[in-house]
XYZ file of N, CA, C and O in Angstrom:
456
model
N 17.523 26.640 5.701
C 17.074 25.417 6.319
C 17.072 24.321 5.265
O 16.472 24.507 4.206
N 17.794 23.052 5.538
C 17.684 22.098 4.568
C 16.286 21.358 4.618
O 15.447 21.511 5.505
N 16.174 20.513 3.494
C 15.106 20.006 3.342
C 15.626 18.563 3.596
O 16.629 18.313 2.927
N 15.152 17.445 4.478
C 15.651 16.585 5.278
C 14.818 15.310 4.587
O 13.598 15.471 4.601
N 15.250 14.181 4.040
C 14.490 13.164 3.237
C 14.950 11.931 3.961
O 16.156 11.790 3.758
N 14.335 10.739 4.922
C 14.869 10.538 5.566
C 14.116 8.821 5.071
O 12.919 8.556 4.956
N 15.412 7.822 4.845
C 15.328 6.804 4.471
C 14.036 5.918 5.107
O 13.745 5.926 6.303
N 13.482 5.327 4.301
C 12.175 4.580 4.948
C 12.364 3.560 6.125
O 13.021 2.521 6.201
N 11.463 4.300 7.120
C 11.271 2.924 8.679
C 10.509 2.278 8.774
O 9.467 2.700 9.277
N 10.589 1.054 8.395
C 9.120 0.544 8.812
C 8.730 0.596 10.412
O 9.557 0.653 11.322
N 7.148 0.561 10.582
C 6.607 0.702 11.211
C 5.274 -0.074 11.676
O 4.194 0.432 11.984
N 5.610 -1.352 11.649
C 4.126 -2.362 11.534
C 4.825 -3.749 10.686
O 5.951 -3.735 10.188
N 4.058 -4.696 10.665
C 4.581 -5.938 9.889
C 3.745 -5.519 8.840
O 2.710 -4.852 8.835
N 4.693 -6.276 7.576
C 4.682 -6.605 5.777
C 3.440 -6.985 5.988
O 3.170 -7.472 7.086
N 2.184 -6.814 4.753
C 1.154 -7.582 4.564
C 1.857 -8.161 3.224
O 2.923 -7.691 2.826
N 1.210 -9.176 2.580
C 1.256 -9.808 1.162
C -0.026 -9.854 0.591
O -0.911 -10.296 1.324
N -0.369 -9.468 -0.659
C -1.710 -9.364 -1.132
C -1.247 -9.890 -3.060
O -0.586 -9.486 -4.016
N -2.169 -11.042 -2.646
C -1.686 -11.744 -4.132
C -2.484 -11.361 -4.955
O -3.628 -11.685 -4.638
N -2.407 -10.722 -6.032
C -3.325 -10.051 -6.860
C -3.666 -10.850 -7.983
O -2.729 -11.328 -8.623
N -4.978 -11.115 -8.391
C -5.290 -11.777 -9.303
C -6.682 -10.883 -10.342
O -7.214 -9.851 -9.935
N -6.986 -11.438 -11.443
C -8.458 -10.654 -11.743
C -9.484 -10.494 -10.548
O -10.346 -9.616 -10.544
N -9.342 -11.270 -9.699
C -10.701 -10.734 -8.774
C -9.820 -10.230 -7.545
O -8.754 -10.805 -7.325
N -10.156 -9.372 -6.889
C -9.383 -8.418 -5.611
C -9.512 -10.180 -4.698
O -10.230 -11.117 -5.047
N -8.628 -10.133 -3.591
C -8.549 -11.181 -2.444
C -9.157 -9.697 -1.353
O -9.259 -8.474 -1.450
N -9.476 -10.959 -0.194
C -10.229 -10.022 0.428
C -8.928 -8.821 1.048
O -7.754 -9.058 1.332
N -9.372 -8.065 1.079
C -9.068 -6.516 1.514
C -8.647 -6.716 3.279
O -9.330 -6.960 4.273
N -7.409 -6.511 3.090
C -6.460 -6.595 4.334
C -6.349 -4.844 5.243
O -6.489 -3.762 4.672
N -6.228 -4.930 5.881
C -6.256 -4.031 7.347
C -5.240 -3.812 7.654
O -4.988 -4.711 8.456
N -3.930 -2.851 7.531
C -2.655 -2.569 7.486
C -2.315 -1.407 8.740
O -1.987 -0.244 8.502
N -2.475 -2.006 10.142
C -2.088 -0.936 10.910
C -0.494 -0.824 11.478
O 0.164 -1.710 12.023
N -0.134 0.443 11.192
C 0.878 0.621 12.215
C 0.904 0.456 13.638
O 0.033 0.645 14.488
N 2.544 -0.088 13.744
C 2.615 -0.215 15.614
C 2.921 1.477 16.026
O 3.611 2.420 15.638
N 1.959 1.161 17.027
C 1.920 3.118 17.683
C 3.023 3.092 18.982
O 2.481 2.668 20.002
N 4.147 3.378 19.121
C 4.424 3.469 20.437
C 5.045 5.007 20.790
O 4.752 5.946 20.050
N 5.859 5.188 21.887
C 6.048 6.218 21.985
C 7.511 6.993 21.570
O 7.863 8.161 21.737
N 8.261 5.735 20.909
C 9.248 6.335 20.222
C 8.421 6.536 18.447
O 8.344 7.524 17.717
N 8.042 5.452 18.314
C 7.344 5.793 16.612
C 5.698 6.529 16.794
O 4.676 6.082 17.315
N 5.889 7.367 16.358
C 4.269 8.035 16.370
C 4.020 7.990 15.215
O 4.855 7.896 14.316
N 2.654 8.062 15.070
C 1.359 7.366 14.175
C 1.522 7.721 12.741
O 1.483 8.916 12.449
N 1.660 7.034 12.021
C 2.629 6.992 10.214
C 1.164 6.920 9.526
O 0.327 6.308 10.190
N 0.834 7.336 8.571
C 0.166 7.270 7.522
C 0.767 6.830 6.309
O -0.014 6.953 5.365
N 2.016 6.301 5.957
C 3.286 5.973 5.038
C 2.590 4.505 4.589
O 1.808 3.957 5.367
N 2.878 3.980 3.455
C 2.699 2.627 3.094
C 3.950 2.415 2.278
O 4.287 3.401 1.623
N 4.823 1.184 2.160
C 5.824 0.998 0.942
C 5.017 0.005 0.366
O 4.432 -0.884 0.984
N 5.011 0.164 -0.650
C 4.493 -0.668 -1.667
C 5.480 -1.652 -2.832
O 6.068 -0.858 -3.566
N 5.772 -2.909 -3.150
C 6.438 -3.083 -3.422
C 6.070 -4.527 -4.873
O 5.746 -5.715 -4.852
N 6.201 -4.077 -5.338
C 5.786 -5.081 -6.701
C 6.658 -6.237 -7.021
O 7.655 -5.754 -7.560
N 6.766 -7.441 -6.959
C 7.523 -8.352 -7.267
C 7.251 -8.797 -8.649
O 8.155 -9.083 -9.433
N 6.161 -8.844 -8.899
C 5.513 -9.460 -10.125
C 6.145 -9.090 -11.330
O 7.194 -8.465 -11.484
N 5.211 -9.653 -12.333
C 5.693 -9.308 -13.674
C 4.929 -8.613 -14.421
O 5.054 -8.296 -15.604
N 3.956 -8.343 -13.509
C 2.364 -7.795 -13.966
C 2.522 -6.091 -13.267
O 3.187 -5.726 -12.298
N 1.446 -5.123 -14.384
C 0.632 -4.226 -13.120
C -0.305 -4.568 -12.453
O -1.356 -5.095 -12.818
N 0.266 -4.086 -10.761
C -1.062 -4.442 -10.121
C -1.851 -3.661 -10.213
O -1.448 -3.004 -11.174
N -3.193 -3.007 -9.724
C -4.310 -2.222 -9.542
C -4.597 -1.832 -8.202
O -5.725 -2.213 -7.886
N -3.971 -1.182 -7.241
C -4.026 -1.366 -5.790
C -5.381 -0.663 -5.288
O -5.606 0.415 -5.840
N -6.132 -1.003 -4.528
C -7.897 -0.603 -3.867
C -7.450 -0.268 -2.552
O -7.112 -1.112 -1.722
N -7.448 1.045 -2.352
C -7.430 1.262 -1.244
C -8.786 1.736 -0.527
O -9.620 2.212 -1.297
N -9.147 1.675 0.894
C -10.227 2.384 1.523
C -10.293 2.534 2.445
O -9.166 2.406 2.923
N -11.416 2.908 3.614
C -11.765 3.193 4.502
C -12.529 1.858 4.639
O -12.450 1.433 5.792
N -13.157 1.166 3.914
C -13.300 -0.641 4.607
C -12.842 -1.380 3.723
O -12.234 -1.061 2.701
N -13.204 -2.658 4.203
C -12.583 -3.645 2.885
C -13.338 -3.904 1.652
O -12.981 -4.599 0.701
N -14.826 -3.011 1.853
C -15.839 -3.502 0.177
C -15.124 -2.542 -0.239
O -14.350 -3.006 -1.076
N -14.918 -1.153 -0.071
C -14.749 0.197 -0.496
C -13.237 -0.219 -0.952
O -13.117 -0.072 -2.169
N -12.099 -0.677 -0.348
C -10.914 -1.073 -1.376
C -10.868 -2.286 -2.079
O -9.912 -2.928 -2.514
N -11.903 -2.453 -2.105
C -12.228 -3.810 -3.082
C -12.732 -3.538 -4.338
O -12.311 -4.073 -5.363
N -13.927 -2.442 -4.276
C -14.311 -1.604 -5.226
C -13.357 -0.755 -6.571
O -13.404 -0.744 -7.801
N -12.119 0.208 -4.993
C -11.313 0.686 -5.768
C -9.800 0.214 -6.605
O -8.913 0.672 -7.326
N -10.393 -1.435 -5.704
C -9.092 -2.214 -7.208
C -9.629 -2.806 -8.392
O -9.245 -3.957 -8.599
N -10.421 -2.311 -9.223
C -10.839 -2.169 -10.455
C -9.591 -1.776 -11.152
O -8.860 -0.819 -10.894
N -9.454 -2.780 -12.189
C -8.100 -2.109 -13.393
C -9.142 -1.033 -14.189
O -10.200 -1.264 -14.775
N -8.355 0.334 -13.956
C -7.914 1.285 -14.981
C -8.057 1.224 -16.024
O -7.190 0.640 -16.673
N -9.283 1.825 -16.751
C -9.271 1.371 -18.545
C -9.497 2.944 -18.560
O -8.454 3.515 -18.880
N -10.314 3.617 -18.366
C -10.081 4.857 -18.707
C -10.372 5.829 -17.648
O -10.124 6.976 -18.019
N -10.843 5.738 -16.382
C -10.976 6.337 -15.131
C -11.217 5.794 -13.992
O -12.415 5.905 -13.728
N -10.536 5.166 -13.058
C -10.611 4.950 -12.038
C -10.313 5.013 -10.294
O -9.907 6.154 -10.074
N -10.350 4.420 -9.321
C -9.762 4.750 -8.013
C -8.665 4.261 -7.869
O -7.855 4.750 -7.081
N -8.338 2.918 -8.786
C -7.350 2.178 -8.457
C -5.569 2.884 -8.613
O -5.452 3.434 -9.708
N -4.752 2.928 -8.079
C -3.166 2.875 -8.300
C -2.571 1.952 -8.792
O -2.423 0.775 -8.463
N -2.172 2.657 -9.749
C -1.215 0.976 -10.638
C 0.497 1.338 -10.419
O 1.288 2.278 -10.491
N 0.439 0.033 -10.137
C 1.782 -0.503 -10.004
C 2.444 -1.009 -10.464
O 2.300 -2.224 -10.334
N 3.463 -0.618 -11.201
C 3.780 -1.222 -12.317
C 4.676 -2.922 -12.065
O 4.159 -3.573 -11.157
N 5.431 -3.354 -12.500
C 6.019 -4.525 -12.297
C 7.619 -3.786 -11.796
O 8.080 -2.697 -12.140
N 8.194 -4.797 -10.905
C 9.126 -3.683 -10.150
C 8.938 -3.052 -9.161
O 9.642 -3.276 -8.176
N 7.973 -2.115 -9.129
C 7.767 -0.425 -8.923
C 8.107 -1.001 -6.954
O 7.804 -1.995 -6.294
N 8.684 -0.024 -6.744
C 8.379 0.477 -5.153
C 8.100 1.737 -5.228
O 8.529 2.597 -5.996
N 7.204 1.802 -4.213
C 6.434 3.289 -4.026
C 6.275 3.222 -2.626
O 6.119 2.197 -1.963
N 6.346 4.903 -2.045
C 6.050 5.012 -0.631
C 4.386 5.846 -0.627
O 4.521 6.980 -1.086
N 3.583 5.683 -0.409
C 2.323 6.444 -0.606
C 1.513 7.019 0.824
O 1.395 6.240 1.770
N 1.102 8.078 0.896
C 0.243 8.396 2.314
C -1.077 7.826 1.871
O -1.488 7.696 0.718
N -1.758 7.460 3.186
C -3.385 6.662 2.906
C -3.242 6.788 5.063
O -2.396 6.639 5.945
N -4.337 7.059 4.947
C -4.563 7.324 6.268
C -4.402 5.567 7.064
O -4.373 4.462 6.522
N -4.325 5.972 8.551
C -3.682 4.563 9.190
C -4.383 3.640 9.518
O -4.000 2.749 10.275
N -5.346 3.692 9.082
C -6.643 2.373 9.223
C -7.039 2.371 8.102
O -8.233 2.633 7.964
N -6.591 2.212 7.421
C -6.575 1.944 5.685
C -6.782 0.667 5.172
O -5.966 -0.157 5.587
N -8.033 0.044 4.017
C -7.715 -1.269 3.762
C -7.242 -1.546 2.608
O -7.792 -0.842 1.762
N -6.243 -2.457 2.035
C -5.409 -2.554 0.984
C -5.844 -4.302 0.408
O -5.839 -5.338 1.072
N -6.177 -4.101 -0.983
C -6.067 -5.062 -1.706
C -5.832 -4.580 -3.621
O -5.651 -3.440 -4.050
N -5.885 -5.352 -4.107
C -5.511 -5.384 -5.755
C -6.002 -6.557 -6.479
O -6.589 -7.576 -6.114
N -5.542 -6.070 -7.747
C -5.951 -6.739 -9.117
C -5.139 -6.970 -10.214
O -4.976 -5.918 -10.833
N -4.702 -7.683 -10.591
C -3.688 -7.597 -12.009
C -4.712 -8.666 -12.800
O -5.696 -9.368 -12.566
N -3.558 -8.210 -14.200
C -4.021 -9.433 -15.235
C -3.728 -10.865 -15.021
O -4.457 -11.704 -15.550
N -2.713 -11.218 -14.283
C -2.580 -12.580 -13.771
C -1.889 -12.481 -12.582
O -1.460 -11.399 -12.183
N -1.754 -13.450 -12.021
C -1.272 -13.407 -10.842
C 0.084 -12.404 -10.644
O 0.877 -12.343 -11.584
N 0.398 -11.444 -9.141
C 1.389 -11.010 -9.238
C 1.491 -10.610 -6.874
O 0.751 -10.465 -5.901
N 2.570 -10.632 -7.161
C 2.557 -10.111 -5.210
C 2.726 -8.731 -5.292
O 3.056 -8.008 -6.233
N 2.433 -8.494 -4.099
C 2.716 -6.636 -3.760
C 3.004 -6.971 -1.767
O 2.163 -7.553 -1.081
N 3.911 -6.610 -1.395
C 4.262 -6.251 -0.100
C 4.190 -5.273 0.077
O 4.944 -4.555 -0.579
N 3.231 -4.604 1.084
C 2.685 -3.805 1.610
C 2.894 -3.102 3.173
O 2.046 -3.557 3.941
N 3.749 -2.174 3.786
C 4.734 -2.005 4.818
C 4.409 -0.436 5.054
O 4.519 0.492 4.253
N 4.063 -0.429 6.126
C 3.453 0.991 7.160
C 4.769 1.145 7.668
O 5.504 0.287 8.157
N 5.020 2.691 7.435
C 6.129 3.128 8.092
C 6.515 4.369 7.726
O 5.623 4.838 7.020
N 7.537 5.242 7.880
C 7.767 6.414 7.475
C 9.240 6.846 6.706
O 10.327 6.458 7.136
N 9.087 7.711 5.499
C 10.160 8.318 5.177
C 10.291 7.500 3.227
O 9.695 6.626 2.596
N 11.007 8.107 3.069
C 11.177 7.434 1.265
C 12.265 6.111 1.027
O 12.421 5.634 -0.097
């Protein structure tokens, strides 16, 4: 049986989350549910910047606000490097915001596959 890797779909509209030293408020990233696309837990993550971001994810918006704290020696946050695309699971009512050292964007896209 092959193992089947199947190019990324989005599934929901792009958020934009401009990352600065202080988190912006913590955005709400749901997928569209219908009955050809069923329910994605997938995020693409996508770094434009020139910066790492610090991405806060949660179950509300204080709680991923909390967890976009930059990383000094243990934290919740995901860093992103400058560049980076990443596809990540985070359950589908998930709230997404970040942090860098200076300003940087991250597009943020519910959907499925790598």
């Amino acid at each position: 049986m092959a193992n089947e890797q199947s190019a990324f779909f989005p599934n929901g509209p792009t958020v934009v989350i401009t990352a600065n030293s202080s988190a912006p408020t913590a955005a709400q990233i749901l997928p569209t549910f219908t009955a050809v696309t069923p329910p994605t837990n997938q995020y693409r993550v996508v770094n434009v910047g020139s910066v790492t971001a610090f991405l806060g994810v949660g179950a509300t918006a204080a709680i991923a606000v909390t967890n976009a704290a930059a990383v000094t020696t243990t934290g919740n946050a995901v860093p992103i490097v400058a560049g980076a695309v990443e596809v990540f699971n985070f359950p589908p009512t998930s709230f997404f915001t970040a942090t860098a050292a200076s300003s940087t964007t991250l597009y943020i896209t519910p959907g499925q596959g790598l």
